[in-house]
Short mmCIF file of C-alpha atoms in Angstrom, two decimals:
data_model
loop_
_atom_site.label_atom_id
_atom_site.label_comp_id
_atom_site.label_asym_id
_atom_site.label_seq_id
_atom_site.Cartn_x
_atom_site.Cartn_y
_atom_site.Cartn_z
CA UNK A 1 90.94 -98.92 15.39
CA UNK A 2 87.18 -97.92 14.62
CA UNK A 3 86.01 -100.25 11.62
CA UNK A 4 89.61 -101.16 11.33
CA UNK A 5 90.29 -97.96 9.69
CA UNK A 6 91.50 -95.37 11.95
CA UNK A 7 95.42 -94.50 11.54
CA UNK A 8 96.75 -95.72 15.36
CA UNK A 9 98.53 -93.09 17.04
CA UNK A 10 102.01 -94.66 16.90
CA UNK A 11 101.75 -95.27 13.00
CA UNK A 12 104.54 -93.72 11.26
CA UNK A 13 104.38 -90.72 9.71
CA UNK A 14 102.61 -90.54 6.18
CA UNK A 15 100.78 -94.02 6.93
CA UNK A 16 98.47 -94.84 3.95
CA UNK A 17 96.06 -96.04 6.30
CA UNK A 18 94.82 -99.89 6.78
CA UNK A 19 92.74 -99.89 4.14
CA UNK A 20 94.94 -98.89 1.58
CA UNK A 21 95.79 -101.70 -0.96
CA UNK A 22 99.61 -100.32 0.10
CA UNK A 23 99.05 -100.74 3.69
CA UNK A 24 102.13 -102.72 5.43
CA UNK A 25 104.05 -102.63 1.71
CA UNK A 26 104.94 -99.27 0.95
CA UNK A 27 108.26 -97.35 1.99
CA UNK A 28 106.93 -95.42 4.60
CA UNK A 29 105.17 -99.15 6.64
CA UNK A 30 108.92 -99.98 7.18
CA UNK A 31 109.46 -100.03 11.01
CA UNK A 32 105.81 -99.39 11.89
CA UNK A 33 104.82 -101.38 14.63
CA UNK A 34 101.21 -102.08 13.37
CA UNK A 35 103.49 -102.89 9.62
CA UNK A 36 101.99 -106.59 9.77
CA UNK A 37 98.40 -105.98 11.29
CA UNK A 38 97.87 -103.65 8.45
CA UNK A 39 99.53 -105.48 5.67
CA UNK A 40 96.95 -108.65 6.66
CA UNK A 41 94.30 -106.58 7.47
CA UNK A 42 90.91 -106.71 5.16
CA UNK A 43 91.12 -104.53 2.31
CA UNK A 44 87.78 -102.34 0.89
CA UNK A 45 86.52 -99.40 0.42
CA UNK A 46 87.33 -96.77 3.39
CA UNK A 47 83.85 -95.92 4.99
CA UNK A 48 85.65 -93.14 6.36
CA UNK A 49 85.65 -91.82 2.63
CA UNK A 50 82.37 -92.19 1.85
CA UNK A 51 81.27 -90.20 4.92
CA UNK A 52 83.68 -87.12 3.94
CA UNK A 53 82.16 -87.71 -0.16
CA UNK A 54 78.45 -87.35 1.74
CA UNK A 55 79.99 -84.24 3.62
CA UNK A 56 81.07 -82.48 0.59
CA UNK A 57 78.27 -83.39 -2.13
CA UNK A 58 77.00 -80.77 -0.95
CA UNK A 59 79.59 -78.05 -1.34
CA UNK A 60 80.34 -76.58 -4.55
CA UNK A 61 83.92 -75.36 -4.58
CA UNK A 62 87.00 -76.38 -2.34
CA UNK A 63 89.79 -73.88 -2.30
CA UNK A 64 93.04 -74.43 -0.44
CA UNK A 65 95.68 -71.68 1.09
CA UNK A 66 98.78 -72.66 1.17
CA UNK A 67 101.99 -70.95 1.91
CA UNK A 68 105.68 -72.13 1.67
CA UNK A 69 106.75 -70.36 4.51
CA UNK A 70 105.20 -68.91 7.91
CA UNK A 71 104.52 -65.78 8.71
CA UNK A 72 104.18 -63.94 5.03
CA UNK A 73 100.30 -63.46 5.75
CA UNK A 74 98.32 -66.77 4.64
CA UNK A 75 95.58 -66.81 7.10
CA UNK A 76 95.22 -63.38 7.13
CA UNK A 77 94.70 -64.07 3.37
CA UNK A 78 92.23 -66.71 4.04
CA UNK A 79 90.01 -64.93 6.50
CA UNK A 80 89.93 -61.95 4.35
CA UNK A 81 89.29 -63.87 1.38
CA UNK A 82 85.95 -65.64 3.45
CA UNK A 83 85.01 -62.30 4.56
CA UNK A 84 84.92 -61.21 1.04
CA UNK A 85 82.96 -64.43 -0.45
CA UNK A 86 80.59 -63.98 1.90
CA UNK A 87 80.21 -60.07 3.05
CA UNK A 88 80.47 -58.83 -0.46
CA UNK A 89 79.88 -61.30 -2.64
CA UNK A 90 76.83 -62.80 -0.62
CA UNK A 91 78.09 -66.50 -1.37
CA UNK A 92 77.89 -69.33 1.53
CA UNK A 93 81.10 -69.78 3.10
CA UNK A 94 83.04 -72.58 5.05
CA UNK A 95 86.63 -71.79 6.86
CA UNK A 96 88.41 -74.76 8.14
CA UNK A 97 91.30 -74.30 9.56
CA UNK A 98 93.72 -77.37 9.63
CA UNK A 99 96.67 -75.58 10.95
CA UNK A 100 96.57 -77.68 14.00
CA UNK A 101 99.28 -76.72 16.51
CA UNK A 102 98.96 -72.83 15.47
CA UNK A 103 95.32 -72.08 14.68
CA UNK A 104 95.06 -68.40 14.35
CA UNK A 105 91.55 -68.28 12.18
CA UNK A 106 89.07 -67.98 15.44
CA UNK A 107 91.19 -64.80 16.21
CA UNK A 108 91.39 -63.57 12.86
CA UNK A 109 87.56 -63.91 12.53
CA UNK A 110 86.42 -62.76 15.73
CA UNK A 111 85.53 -66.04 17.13
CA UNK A 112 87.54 -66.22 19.95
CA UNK A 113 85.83 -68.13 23.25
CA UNK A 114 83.49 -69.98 20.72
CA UNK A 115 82.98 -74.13 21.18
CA UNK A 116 82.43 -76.95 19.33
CA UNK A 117 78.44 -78.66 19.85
CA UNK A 118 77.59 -81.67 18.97
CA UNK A 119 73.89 -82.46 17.23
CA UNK A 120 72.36 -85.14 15.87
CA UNK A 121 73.49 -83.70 12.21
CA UNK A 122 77.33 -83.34 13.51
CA UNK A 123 79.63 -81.26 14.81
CA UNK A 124 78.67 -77.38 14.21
CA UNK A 125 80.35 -74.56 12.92
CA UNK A 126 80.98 -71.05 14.49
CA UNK A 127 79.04 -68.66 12.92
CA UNK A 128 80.83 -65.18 11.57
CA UNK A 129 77.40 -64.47 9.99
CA UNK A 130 74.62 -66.56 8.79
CA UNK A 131 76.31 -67.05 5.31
CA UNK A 132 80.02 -67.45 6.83
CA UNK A 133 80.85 -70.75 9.30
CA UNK A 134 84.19 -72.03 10.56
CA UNK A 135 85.26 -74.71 12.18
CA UNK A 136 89.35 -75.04 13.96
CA UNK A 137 90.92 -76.96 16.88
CA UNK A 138 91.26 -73.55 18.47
CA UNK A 139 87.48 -74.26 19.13
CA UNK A 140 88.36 -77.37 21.44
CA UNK A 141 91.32 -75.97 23.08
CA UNK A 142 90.55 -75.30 27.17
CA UNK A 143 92.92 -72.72 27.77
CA UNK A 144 93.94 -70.74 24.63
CA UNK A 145 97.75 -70.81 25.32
CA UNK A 146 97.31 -74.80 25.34
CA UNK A 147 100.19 -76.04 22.99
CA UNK A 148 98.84 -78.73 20.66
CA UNK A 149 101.75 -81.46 20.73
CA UNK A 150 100.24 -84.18 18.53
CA UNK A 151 102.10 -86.57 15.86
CA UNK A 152 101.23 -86.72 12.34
CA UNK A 153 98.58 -89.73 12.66
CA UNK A 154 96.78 -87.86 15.16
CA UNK A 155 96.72 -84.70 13.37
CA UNK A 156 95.61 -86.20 10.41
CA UNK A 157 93.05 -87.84 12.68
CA UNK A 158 90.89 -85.05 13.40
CA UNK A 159 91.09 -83.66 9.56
CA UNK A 160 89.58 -86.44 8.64
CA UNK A 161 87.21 -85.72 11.59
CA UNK A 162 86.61 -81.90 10.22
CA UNK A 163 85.58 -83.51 6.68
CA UNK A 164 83.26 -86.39 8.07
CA UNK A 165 81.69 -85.25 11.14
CA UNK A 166 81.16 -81.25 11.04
CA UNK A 167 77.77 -80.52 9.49
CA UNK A 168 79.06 -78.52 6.77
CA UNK A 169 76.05 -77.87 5.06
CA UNK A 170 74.75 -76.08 1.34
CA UNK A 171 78.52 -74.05 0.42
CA UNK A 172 79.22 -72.51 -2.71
CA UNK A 173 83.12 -72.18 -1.30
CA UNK A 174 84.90 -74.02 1.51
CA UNK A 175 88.46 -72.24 1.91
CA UNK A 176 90.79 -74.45 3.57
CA UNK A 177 93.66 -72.58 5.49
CA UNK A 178 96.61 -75.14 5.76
CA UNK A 179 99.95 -74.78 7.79
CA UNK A 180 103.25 -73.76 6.07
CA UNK A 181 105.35 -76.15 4.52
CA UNK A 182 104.24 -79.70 2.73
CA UNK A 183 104.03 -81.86 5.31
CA UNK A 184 101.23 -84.19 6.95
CA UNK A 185 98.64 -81.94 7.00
CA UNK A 186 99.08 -81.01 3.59
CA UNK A 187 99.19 -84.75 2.56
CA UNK A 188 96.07 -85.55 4.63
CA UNK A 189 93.84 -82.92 2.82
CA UNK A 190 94.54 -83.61 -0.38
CA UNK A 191 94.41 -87.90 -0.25
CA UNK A 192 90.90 -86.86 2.06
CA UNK A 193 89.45 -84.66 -0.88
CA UNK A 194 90.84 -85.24 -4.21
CA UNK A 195 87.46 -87.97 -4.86
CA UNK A 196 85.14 -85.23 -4.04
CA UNK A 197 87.60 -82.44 -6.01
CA UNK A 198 89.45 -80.05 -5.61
CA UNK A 199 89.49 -76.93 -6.98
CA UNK A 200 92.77 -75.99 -6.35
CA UNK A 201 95.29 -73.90 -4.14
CA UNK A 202 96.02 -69.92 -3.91
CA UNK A 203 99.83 -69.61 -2.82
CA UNK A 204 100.49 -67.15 -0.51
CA UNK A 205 104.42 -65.31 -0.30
CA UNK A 206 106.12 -62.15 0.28
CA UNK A 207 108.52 -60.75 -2.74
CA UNK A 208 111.86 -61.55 -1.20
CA UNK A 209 113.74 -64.40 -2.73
CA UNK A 210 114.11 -66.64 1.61
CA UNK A 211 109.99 -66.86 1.13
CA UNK A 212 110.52 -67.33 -2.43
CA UNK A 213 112.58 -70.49 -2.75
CA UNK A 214 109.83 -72.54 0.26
CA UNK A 215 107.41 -71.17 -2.49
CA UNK A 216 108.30 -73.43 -5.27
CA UNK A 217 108.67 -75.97 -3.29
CA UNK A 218 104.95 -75.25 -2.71
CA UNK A 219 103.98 -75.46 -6.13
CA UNK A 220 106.03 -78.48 -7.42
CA UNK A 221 104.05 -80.14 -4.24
CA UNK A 222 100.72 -79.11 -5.81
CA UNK A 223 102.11 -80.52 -9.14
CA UNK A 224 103.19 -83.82 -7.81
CA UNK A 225 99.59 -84.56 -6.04
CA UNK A 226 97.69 -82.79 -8.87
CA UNK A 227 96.19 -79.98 -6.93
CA UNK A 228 96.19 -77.10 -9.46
CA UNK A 229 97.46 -73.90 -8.69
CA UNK A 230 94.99 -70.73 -8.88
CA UNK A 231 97.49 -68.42 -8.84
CA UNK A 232 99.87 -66.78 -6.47
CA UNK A 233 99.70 -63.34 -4.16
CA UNK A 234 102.63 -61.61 -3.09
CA UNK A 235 101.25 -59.95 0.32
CA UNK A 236 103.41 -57.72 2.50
CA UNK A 237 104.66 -56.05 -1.05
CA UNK A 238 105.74 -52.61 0.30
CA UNK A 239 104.64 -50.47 3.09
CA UNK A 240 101.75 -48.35 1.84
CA UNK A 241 100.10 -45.75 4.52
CA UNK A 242 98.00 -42.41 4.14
CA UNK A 243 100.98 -39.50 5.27
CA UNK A 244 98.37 -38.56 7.89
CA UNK A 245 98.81 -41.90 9.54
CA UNK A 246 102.43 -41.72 9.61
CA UNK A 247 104.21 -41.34 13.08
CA UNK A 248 107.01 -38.82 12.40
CA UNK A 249 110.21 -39.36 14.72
CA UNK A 250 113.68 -37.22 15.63
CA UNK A 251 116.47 -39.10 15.95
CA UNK A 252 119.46 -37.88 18.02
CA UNK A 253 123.13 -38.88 16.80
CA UNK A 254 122.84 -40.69 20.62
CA UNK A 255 119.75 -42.90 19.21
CA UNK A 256 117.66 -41.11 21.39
CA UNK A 257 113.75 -40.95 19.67
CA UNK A 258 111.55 -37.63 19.93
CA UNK A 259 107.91 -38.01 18.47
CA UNK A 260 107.33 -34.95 16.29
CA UNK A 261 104.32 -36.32 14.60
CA UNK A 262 102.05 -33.42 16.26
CA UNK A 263 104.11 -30.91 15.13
CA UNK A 264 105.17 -33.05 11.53
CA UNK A 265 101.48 -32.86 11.32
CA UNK A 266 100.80 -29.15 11.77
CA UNK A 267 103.32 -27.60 10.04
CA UNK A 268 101.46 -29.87 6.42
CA UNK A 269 98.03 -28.67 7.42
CA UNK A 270 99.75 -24.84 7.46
CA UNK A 271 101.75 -25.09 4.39
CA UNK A 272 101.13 -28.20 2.41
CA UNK A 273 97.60 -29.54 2.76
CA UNK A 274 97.48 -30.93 0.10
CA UNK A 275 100.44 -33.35 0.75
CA UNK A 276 98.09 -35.31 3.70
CA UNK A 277 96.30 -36.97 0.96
CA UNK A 278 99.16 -38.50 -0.76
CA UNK A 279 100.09 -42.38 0.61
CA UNK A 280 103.06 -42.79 2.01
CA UNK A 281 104.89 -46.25 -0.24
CA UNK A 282 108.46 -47.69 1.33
CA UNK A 283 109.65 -51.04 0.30
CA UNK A 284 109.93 -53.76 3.43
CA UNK A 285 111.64 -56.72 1.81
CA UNK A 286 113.89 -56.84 -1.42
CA UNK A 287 112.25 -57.30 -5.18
CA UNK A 288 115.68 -57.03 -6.91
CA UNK A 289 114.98 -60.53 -8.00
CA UNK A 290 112.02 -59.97 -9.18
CA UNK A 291 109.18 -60.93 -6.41
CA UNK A 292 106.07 -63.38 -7.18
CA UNK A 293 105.53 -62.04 -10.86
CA UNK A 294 108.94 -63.02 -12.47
CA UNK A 295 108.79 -66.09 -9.97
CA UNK A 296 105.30 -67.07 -11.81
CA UNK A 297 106.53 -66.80 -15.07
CA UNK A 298 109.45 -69.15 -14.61
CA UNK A 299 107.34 -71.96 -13.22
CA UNK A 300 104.32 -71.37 -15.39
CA UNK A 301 101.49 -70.45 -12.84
CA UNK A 302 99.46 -67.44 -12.53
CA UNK A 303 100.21 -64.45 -10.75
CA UNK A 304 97.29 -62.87 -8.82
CA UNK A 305 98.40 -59.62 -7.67
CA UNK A 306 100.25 -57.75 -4.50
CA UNK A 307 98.82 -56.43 -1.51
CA UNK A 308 100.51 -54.15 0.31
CA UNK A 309 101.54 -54.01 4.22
CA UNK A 310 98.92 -52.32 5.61
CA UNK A 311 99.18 -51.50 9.22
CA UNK A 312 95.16 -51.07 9.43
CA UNK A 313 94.77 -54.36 7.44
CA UNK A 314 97.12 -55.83 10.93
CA UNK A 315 94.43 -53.83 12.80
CA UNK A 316 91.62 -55.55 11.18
CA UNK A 317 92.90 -59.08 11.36
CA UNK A 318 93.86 -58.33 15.12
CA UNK A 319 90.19 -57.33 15.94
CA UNK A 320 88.75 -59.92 13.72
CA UNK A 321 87.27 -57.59 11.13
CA UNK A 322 86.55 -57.59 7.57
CA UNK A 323 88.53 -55.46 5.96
CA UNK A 324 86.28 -54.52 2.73
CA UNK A 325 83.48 -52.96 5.66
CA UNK A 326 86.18 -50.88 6.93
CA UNK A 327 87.09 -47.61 5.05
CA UNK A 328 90.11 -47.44 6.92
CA UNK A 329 91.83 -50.38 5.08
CA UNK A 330 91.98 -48.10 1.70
CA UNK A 331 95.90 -49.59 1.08
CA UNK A 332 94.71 -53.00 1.27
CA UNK A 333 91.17 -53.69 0.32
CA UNK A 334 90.86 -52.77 -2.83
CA UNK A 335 94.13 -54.74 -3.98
CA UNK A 336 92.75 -57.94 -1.85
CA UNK A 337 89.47 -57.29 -3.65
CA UNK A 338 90.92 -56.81 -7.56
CA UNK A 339 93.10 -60.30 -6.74
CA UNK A 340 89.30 -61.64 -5.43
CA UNK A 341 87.83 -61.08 -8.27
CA UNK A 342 90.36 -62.29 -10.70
CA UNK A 343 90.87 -65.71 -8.78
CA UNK A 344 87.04 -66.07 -9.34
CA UNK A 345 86.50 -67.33 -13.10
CA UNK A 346 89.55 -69.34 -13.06
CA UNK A 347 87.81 -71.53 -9.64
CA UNK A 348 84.56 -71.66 -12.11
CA UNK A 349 86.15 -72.94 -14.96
CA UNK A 350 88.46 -75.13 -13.19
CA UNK A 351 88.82 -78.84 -14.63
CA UNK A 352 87.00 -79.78 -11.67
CA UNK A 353 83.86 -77.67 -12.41
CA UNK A 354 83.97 -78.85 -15.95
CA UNK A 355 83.94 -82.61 -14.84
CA UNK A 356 87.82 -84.07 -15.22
#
């Protein structure tokens, strides 16, 4: 262990670390080989801590992105919400993404093929633009189709790593894009930057009540470590498209599929022009219970907004593209944007900013 601090690979999961005045005592020491080497091990302050406080003096606002389930659109979220901070809003930007065994951010931002250097200041970032850096282990990965099959301790490992030894810089927002769930990554963060603050966490769902339920999970874990909660987003709520984007299709009682979008197309120039300007709204998942919004006001947290499924937003993320730069997103943007700037004031005048 470097400076008798690291975690050692075969710790158990959630290990509070040597240094930790619980090390070898608490519940989750039971078992752990290394149990009595940490329990007699030196106690003091972790230098490992100080390093990440150095790191992050220097950045003004930390922002997590969580979700409580996978696939409802939370690094899509994060990326866009990075693009925005920085493309629109002209702000200095850090991504990290600490989804370890499924980092989708370098895609999602363009950066695909890019590596990790090392300088004498640290590890760099990736640059999106000169105002927007990220850094993920999708950077370090040989072969992109590598799987990532690490343990907790190691995972948590190279967080740390992210925090102490990439050369963040000046950042008015670091966005933090975290796995689903509340597990070790999610414990890791928090224990690595609540002495340097945190501004809080923007929960990412879809309206139907299966995403719904991981959800509050997600937000009675923010409560428990005292990571406030911005606010929530319902994404994916409803399919909105321009009618001239729409594929029309004739179905045969066999199942058999014609494409009649040409012709679909044609006959609305001839007779209804005026009908290819209206957007075209269907609703993916069920909101009989309610979605995000009556969710929110049960458990007492904001509600930021909905974006809607957008199958040029899914273009966007797929090319690595902001969204807000391209006039074709005009279903998605402009929600994403209005649920931008509302998260805004409430990060400013967070009880971090005003010094608890």
């Amino acid at each position: 262990m470097e400076n008798g601090n690291e975690i050692p690979e075969d710790a158990n999961e959630h290990c509070p670390g040597p240094q930790s005045e619980s090390a070898g005592k608490s519940d989750s020491c039971e078992g752990c080989p290394n149990q009595n080497v940490c329990a007699t091990a030196p106690k003091g302050p972790d230098p490992d801590l100080v390093e990440i406080a150095d790191r992050m003096a220097t950045v003004k606002h930390k922002v997590l992105v969580l979700s409580g389930k996978g696939g409802v659109g939370k690094s899509t979220f994060s990326a866009q919400l990075s693009f925005a901070l920085a493309g629109v809003m002209d702000y200095q930007v850090g991504l990290l993404d600490i989804d370890i065994c499924g980092p989708s951010i370098p895609k999602m931002l363009g950066l695909e093929g890019q590596e990790v250097h090392r300088s004498n200041l640290g590890w760099s970032l990736a640059y999106v633009e000169d105002n927007l850096g990220v850094m993920s282990i999708g950077f370090m990965l040989q072969n992109a189709d590598d799987p990532v099959i690490w343990r907790g301790p190691k995972k948590d490992g190279l967080i740390k790593q992210f925090l102490k030894d990439v050369f963040w810089g000046e950042l008015d927002y670091l966005v933090v894009d975290a796995p689903p769930g509340t597990s070790d990554e999610h414990i890791t963060i928090v224990q690595l930057l609540q002495a340097t603050g945190i501004d809080g966490a923007i929960i990412v769902t879809t309206p139907q009540q299966v995403s719904l339920i991981d959800v509050r999970k997600e937000i009675n874990f923010c409560k428990k470590v005292g990571v406030p909660v911005l606010g929530v987003v319902e994404n994916m709520s409803g399919l909105r498209q321009p009618l001239g984007d729409v594929r029309f299709m004739r179905v045969s009682e066999t199942g058999e599929e014609r494409d009649d979008t040409e012709w679909a197309l044609e006959y609305l120039r001839k007779n209804a022009p005026e009908m290819l300007n209206l957007v075209a709204c269907s609703e993916v998942f069920d909101t009989s219970g309610g979605g995000a919004a009556k969710m929110c006001l049960e458990m007492g947290v904001p509600f930021l907004g909905k974006v809607p499924m957008d199958p040029q937003l899914c273009k966007a993320s797929e090319e690595g593209r902001s969204c807000f730069t391209d006039q074709r997103c005009s279903a998605s943007a402009p929600a994403l944007k209005k649920i931008i700037e509302k998260l805004l004031p409430s990060i400013s005048s967070s009880p971090r900013e005003n010094g608890a």
